[in-house]
Short mmCIF file of C-alpha atoms and ligand atoms in Angstrom, two decimals:
data_model
loop_
_atom_site.label_atom_id
_atom_site.label_comp_id
_atom_site.label_asym_id
_atom_site.label_seq_id
_atom_site.Cartn_x
_atom_site.Cartn_y
_atom_site.Cartn_z
CA SER A 6 -26.93 22.79 14.08
CA ALA A 7 -29.89 20.21 13.18
CA ASP A 8 -27.53 17.40 12.60
CA ALA A 9 -26.87 14.66 14.92
CA LEU A 10 -23.94 15.37 17.53
CA VAL A 11 -20.58 14.01 17.20
CA ILE A 12 -18.37 14.04 20.12
CA SER A 13 -14.76 13.98 19.36
CA PHE A 14 -12.54 12.69 22.57
CA GLY A 15 -8.85 13.22 23.20
CA GLU A 16 -5.97 15.54 23.48
CA MET A 17 -6.18 19.23 22.64
CA LEU A 18 -2.75 21.43 22.70
CA ILE A 19 -0.74 24.14 21.09
CA ASP A 20 1.08 22.95 17.97
CA PHE A 21 4.16 25.75 17.74
CA VAL A 22 5.16 25.62 13.65
CA PRO A 23 7.98 26.85 12.33
CA ASP A 24 7.75 29.57 9.66
CA THR A 25 10.23 27.91 7.51
CA SER A 26 10.38 24.30 6.18
CA GLY A 27 13.27 21.95 5.91
CA VAL A 28 15.15 23.23 8.93
CA SER A 29 15.82 21.59 12.41
CA LEU A 30 14.17 22.87 15.03
CA ALA A 31 17.06 24.39 16.97
CA GLU A 32 17.59 26.21 13.25
CA SER A 33 13.63 27.85 13.17
CA GLN A 34 13.87 31.34 13.90
CA ALA A 35 10.25 32.13 14.47
CA PHE A 36 7.23 29.98 15.17
CA ILE A 37 3.33 30.13 14.32
CA LYS A 38 1.16 29.32 17.17
CA ALA A 39 -1.28 26.91 16.39
CA PRO A 40 -3.81 25.33 17.99
CA GLY A 41 -4.10 21.33 17.48
CA GLY A 42 -4.47 17.79 18.87
CA ALA A 43 -6.07 15.21 16.41
CA PRO A 44 -9.59 14.89 18.43
CA ALA A 45 -9.94 18.72 18.73
CA ASN A 46 -8.99 19.26 14.97
CA VAL A 47 -11.90 16.53 14.27
CA ALA A 48 -14.30 18.54 16.02
CA CYS A 49 -13.31 21.68 14.35
CA ALA A 50 -13.51 20.30 11.00
CA ILE A 51 -17.06 19.00 11.71
CA SER A 52 -17.95 22.08 12.99
CA LYS A 53 -16.41 24.17 10.13
CA LEU A 54 -18.18 21.96 7.66
CA GLY A 55 -21.67 22.74 9.24
CA GLY A 56 -21.86 19.44 11.22
CA ASN A 57 -22.81 19.14 14.89
CA ALA A 58 -19.56 18.84 17.14
CA ALA A 59 -18.61 18.71 20.82
CA PHE A 60 -15.06 18.01 22.26
CA ILE A 61 -14.39 16.31 25.48
CA GLY A 62 -11.10 16.69 26.84
CA LYS A 63 -9.15 18.91 29.36
CA VAL A 64 -6.55 21.93 29.07
CA GLY A 65 -4.55 23.55 31.97
CA GLU A 66 -6.00 26.28 33.90
CA ASP A 67 -3.65 28.94 31.76
CA GLU A 68 -3.22 30.88 28.93
CA PHE A 69 -3.21 28.49 26.15
CA GLY A 70 -5.79 26.59 27.90
CA ARG A 71 -8.06 29.46 27.66
CA MET A 72 -6.91 30.16 24.04
CA LEU A 73 -7.77 26.59 22.92
CA VAL A 74 -11.28 26.66 24.56
CA ASP A 75 -11.79 30.07 22.68
CA ILE A 76 -10.82 28.43 19.75
CA LEU A 77 -13.34 25.65 19.48
CA ARG A 78 -16.10 27.89 20.65
CA GLY A 79 -15.06 30.22 17.77
CA ASN A 80 -15.13 27.32 15.35
CA GLY A 81 -18.91 26.51 16.66
CA VAL A 82 -17.72 23.68 18.69
CA ASN A 83 -19.96 22.38 21.95
CA THR A 84 -17.23 22.74 24.85
CA ASP A 85 -19.46 21.65 27.84
CA GLY A 86 -17.34 18.69 28.25
CA VAL A 87 -13.89 20.85 28.65
CA SER A 88 -12.59 20.44 31.90
CA PHE A 89 -9.17 22.70 33.26
CA ASP A 90 -6.47 21.29 35.59
CA MET A 91 -5.90 23.30 38.25
CA GLU A 92 -2.08 22.61 38.52
CA ALA A 93 -0.75 20.86 35.06
CA ARG A 94 -0.26 23.14 31.90
CA THR A 95 -1.68 22.74 28.89
CA ALA A 96 0.25 20.15 25.90
CA LEU A 97 2.47 21.65 23.74
CA ALA A 98 3.95 20.43 20.36
CA PHE A 99 6.98 21.93 18.59
CA VAL A 100 6.84 20.88 15.02
CA THR A 101 9.63 20.57 12.34
CA LEU A 102 8.45 20.72 8.84
CA ARG A 103 10.24 18.63 6.26
CA LYS A 104 10.68 20.28 2.64
CA ASP A 105 7.93 17.61 1.48
CA GLY A 106 5.52 19.08 3.93
CA GLU A 107 5.53 16.30 6.14
CA ARG A 108 6.19 16.85 9.96
CA GLU A 109 8.01 15.47 12.98
CA PHE A 110 7.02 16.41 16.61
CA MET A 111 8.60 17.23 20.02
CA PHE A 112 6.06 17.21 22.86
CA TYR A 113 5.90 19.19 26.23
CA ARG A 114 4.12 16.45 28.54
CA ASN A 115 5.18 16.45 31.69
CA PRO A 116 2.24 15.03 32.05
CA SER A 117 0.17 17.92 30.16
CA ALA A 118 -3.35 18.63 31.36
CA ASP A 119 -4.79 16.70 28.65
CA MET A 120 -3.50 13.10 30.14
CA LEU A 121 -5.13 13.99 33.41
CA LEU A 122 -8.91 14.03 32.62
CA ARG A 123 -10.73 11.78 35.11
CA GLU A 124 -13.37 9.69 34.75
CA SER A 125 -15.28 11.87 37.26
CA GLU A 126 -15.01 14.63 35.10
CA LEU A 127 -16.80 13.29 32.55
CA ASN A 128 -19.87 15.19 31.02
CA MET A 129 -21.91 11.87 30.86
CA ASP A 130 -25.17 13.39 29.88
CA LEU A 131 -23.32 15.02 26.85
CA ILE A 132 -21.88 11.67 25.77
CA LYS A 133 -25.10 9.99 25.66
CA GLN A 134 -26.17 12.47 23.27
CA ALA A 135 -23.88 11.07 20.79
CA LYS A 136 -24.66 9.37 17.43
CA VAL A 137 -20.85 9.21 16.48
CA PHE A 138 -18.30 9.06 19.09
CA HIS A 139 -14.74 9.70 17.76
CA TYR A 140 -11.40 9.42 19.65
CA GLY A 141 -7.65 8.67 19.20
CA SER A 142 -5.10 6.78 21.11
CA ILE A 143 -2.68 9.20 22.96
CA SER A 144 -5.35 9.16 25.60
CA LEU A 145 -4.92 5.54 26.31
CA ILE A 146 -1.46 5.74 27.13
CA SER A 147 -1.53 6.74 30.81
CA GLU A 148 -3.86 6.94 33.84
CA PRO A 149 -6.27 8.47 34.70
CA CYS A 150 -6.98 9.17 31.40
CA ARG A 151 -6.91 5.74 29.88
CA SER A 152 -10.07 4.90 32.47
CA ALA A 153 -11.85 8.05 31.34
CA HIS A 154 -11.38 6.97 27.74
CA LEU A 155 -12.64 3.71 28.63
CA ALA A 156 -15.34 4.81 30.28
CA ALA A 157 -16.60 7.19 27.64
CA MET A 158 -16.77 5.07 25.01
CA LYS A 159 -18.80 2.38 27.08
CA VAL A 160 -21.54 5.33 27.99
CA ALA A 161 -21.14 6.14 24.26
CA ARG A 162 -21.86 2.38 23.14
CA GLU A 163 -24.30 1.74 25.25
CA ALA A 164 -26.28 4.99 24.27
CA GLY A 165 -26.14 3.72 20.51
CA ALA A 166 -23.33 5.84 19.46
CA LEU A 167 -20.99 4.56 16.64
CA LEU A 168 -17.69 4.10 17.77
CA SER A 169 -15.30 5.74 15.49
CA TYR A 170 -11.00 5.18 15.89
CA ASP A 171 -8.17 7.03 14.50
CA PRO A 172 -4.99 5.48 16.47
CA ASN A 173 -3.14 8.36 14.99
CA VAL A 174 0.34 6.41 16.10
CA ARG A 175 2.61 9.27 17.58
CA LEU A 176 5.31 7.10 18.38
CA PRO A 177 7.60 8.99 20.63
CA LEU A 178 4.56 9.45 23.43
CA TRP A 179 4.57 5.58 23.86
CA PRO A 180 7.13 3.89 26.02
CA SER A 181 8.04 1.43 23.14
CA ASP A 182 6.65 0.65 19.85
CA GLU A 183 5.21 -2.60 21.29
CA ALA A 184 3.22 -0.84 23.88
CA ALA A 185 2.13 1.26 21.02
CA ARG A 186 0.89 -1.97 19.21
CA SER A 187 -0.86 -3.15 22.37
CA GLY A 188 -2.48 -0.27 23.41
CA ILE A 189 -4.05 0.43 19.83
CA LYS A 190 -5.06 -3.30 19.63
CA SER A 191 -6.74 -3.06 23.47
CA ILE A 192 -9.09 -1.06 21.83
CA TRP A 193 -9.38 -2.00 17.73
CA PHE A 194 -12.26 -4.42 18.36
CA ASP A 195 -14.56 -1.64 20.11
CA ALA A 196 -14.56 0.54 16.64
CA ASP A 197 -17.41 0.40 14.13
CA LEU A 198 -15.49 2.59 12.11
CA ILE A 199 -11.66 2.50 11.97
CA LYS A 200 -9.29 5.02 9.82
CA VAL A 201 -5.47 4.34 9.34
CA SER A 202 -2.74 5.74 7.45
CA ASP A 203 -0.97 3.26 5.04
CA ASP A 204 2.18 3.63 7.27
CA GLU A 205 -0.27 2.74 10.62
CA VAL A 206 -1.20 -0.45 8.46
CA GLN A 207 2.29 -1.29 8.15
CA PHE A 208 3.42 -0.68 11.61
CA LEU A 209 0.30 -2.50 13.24
CA THR A 210 0.95 -5.49 10.61
CA GLN A 211 4.59 -5.28 9.82
CA GLY A 212 3.33 -5.97 6.40
CA ASP A 213 3.11 -4.33 2.89
CA PRO A 214 -0.03 -1.86 3.25
CA GLU A 215 -0.57 -2.16 -0.34
CA LYS A 216 -1.57 -5.79 0.05
CA GLU A 217 -5.18 -6.58 0.19
CA ASP A 218 -4.79 -9.55 2.51
CA VAL A 219 -2.62 -7.26 4.93
CA VAL A 220 -5.26 -4.68 5.43
CA MET A 221 -8.14 -7.31 5.86
CA SER A 222 -5.90 -8.77 8.77
CA LEU A 223 -6.91 -5.90 10.45
CA TRP A 224 -10.67 -6.45 9.73
CA HIS A 225 -12.99 -7.68 12.46
CA ASP A 226 -16.56 -8.60 12.88
CA LYS A 227 -18.00 -5.49 14.24
CA LEU A 228 -16.47 -3.59 11.70
CA LYS A 229 -18.28 -1.46 9.63
CA MET A 230 -15.77 0.21 7.57
CA LEU A 231 -12.00 0.20 7.41
CA LEU A 232 -10.56 3.20 5.82
CA VAL A 233 -6.50 3.63 4.68
CA THR A 234 -5.56 6.73 3.89
CA ASP A 235 -2.39 7.52 1.90
CA GLY A 236 -1.45 11.09 1.41
CA GLU A 237 -1.86 12.53 -2.21
CA LYS A 238 -3.10 8.98 -3.53
CA GLY A 239 -6.25 9.52 -1.25
CA CYS A 240 -8.15 6.57 0.35
CA ARG A 241 -9.16 3.11 0.26
CA TYR A 242 -12.25 1.66 1.86
CA PHE A 243 -13.65 -1.56 3.10
CA THR A 244 -16.63 -2.29 4.18
CA LYS A 245 -18.67 -5.70 4.47
CA ASN A 246 -19.86 -5.50 0.60
CA PHE A 247 -17.39 -3.60 -1.04
CA LYS A 248 -14.41 -2.12 -1.57
CA GLY A 249 -12.38 0.09 -3.16
CA ARG A 250 -10.23 3.52 -3.59
CA VAL A 251 -10.89 7.19 -4.03
CA THR A 252 -8.10 9.09 -5.70
CA GLY A 253 -6.86 11.93 -3.94
CA PHE A 254 -6.51 15.24 -4.95
CA SER A 255 -2.90 17.17 -6.37
CA VAL A 256 -2.09 20.13 -4.50
CA LYS A 257 1.07 21.59 -3.12
CA ALA A 258 1.69 20.59 0.58
CA VAL A 259 3.29 22.95 2.55
CA ASP A 260 2.27 21.44 6.09
CA THR A 261 0.75 18.04 6.42
CA THR A 262 -0.85 18.82 9.91
CA GLY A 263 -4.30 17.81 10.46
CA ALA A 264 -4.85 16.60 7.04
CA GLY A 265 -6.12 13.16 8.50
CA ASP A 266 -8.36 15.19 10.98
CA SER A 267 -9.94 17.02 8.10
CA PHE A 268 -10.54 13.96 6.35
CA VAL A 269 -12.10 12.18 9.23
CA GLY A 270 -13.97 15.42 10.35
CA ALA A 271 -15.63 15.60 6.67
CA LEU A 272 -16.52 12.01 6.88
CA LEU A 273 -18.13 11.80 10.18
CA THR A 274 -20.11 14.85 9.11
CA ALA A 275 -21.33 12.86 6.48
CA VAL A 276 -21.85 9.62 8.53
CA ALA A 277 -23.86 11.80 11.20
CA ARG A 278 -26.11 13.00 8.13
CA ASP A 279 -26.66 9.40 7.03
CA PRO A 280 -25.51 6.41 8.98
CA SER A 281 -26.60 4.36 6.13
CA LEU A 282 -23.54 5.61 4.09
CA PHE A 283 -21.68 2.32 4.96
CA HIS A 284 -24.16 0.38 2.55
CA ASN A 285 -24.29 2.81 -0.02
CA GLU A 286 -21.05 2.62 -2.27
CA PRO A 287 -21.86 5.41 -4.72
CA LYS A 288 -22.78 7.69 -1.54
CA LEU A 289 -19.72 6.55 0.03
CA ARG A 290 -17.36 7.45 -2.99
CA GLU A 291 -18.93 10.64 -2.75
CA ALA A 292 -18.51 11.42 0.89
CA LEU A 293 -14.88 10.04 0.59
CA THR A 294 -14.14 12.43 -2.56
CA PHE A 295 -15.10 15.18 -0.37
CA ALA A 296 -13.15 14.06 2.75
CA ASN A 297 -9.92 13.84 0.37
CA ALA A 298 -10.85 17.47 -0.76
CA CYS A 299 -10.79 18.53 2.65
CA GLY A 300 -7.52 16.66 3.24
CA ALA A 301 -5.82 17.92 0.62
CA MET A 302 -7.03 21.66 1.17
CA CYS A 303 -5.55 21.19 4.85
CA THR A 304 -2.13 20.71 3.43
CA THR A 305 -1.85 23.71 1.46
CA GLN A 306 -1.89 25.91 4.54
CA LYS A 307 0.13 26.19 8.17
CA GLY A 308 -0.96 24.62 11.05
CA ALA A 309 -4.44 22.42 11.31
CA ILE A 310 -7.61 24.32 12.51
CA PRO A 311 -6.71 27.40 10.65
CA ALA A 312 -6.63 25.47 7.29
CA LEU A 313 -9.49 23.53 7.52
CA PRO A 314 -12.08 24.08 4.88
CA THR A 315 -15.73 24.97 4.98
CA ALA A 316 -18.51 23.20 3.09
CA LYS A 317 -18.41 25.95 0.42
CA ASP A 318 -14.67 26.07 -0.10
CA ALA A 319 -14.39 22.10 -0.26
CA GLN A 320 -17.26 22.25 -2.98
CA ASN A 321 -15.54 25.26 -4.92
CA PHE A 322 -12.13 23.11 -4.68
CA ILE A 323 -13.42 20.05 -6.10
CA SER A 324 -15.53 21.92 -9.07
CA ASN A 325 -12.26 23.71 -10.11
P1 ADP B 426 -2.69 11.49 8.04
O1 ADP B 426 -2.47 12.89 7.99
O2 ADP B 426 -3.34 10.54 9.11
O3 ADP B 426 -1.40 10.82 8.13
P2 ADP B 426 -2.81 11.22 5.56
O4 ADP B 426 -1.35 12.04 5.18
O5 ADP B 426 -3.04 9.87 4.49
O6 ADP B 426 -3.09 11.03 7.22
O7 ADP B 426 -3.75 12.27 4.97
C1 ADP B 426 -5.34 12.16 5.12
C2 ADP B 426 -5.92 12.45 3.71
O8 ADP B 426 -5.80 13.84 3.63
C3 ADP B 426 -5.72 11.56 2.38
O9 ADP B 426 -6.27 10.54 2.52
C4 ADP B 426 -5.69 12.48 1.34
O10 ADP B 426 -7.30 12.65 0.75
C5 ADP B 426 -5.27 13.85 2.07
N1 ADP B 426 -3.79 14.30 1.77
C6 ADP B 426 -2.84 14.35 2.75
N2 ADP B 426 -2.05 14.57 1.94
C7 ADP B 426 -1.89 15.19 1.18
C8 ADP B 426 -1.05 15.58 -0.15
N3 ADP B 426 0.09 15.67 0.29
N4 ADP B 426 -1.92 15.99 -1.43
C9 ADP B 426 -3.11 15.73 -1.23
N5 ADP B 426 -4.01 15.21 -0.46
C10 ADP B 426 -3.67 14.67 0.92
#
């Protein structure tokens, strides 16, 4: 692809998604093995939409790890920045699907290979090529991955990349809510572009996410754009010069896993093609409509990566 490179950094794992919604994990009879991990989903989303994506992270030298790398490659993602841990196993998540398509997680992380990525293993030549460098929070929770994350961000920034952050709060993984808040805030001011959900605004501010001043309390000087997603209601955007809402699409959600990643992937694909997007409201609204469509489409099938749309699918979805 001739598009500018987007690198997505962080965890990659297997989601075990139950066949049946609305029953507990223990009552689930059968599971679908779905590749996931928010940053891996974002890399696949971009590549599936026709963009240029690389993933940086670590898996175990085991069947699941090899399967994940094959899936990234199969989706066209550059895996030159993926490391294998010789001892730790690939991370696993066990998902419970509620009747409304929302999900809850239990993790196998003991620690898992993805948390053991070291700074010395980073493919700095690859990182320096990034136009956009995207990451979440899970890789910040513990060493050695935290240092690797911070080093990668620094190299990307110095090479001129835009930094894109989706805190993607998964509370059970943090030692406490306070640790999660302070971990997220520790890298908040580095980002050029931040995507949060309504729930995350509430978690971070302890205020009402519908209120503009509450959202704006998260704003910082370096930020070019803050996006607040809210499921089927779509998203709100805040930039230096304009703000607004782009309404979402109404679909029958069966599994919302990956919706936010599908949304972010679509947006970053657009940003990589046109970094002036933040200054042009009509163009930005068009990109966000497309991102809402990609998010909505992702909820209509089980699993994250298998449910990500191609650009053609998303265009057809919008025009119908
Ligand atoms: P996250 O997955 O990070 O919690 P959201 O649930 O807010 O984020 O979803 C991200 C985007 O995906 C939304 O802005 C919307 O465009 C789309 N989306 C998510 N859930 C639905 C849904 N139930 N119906 C339609 N669109 C959805």
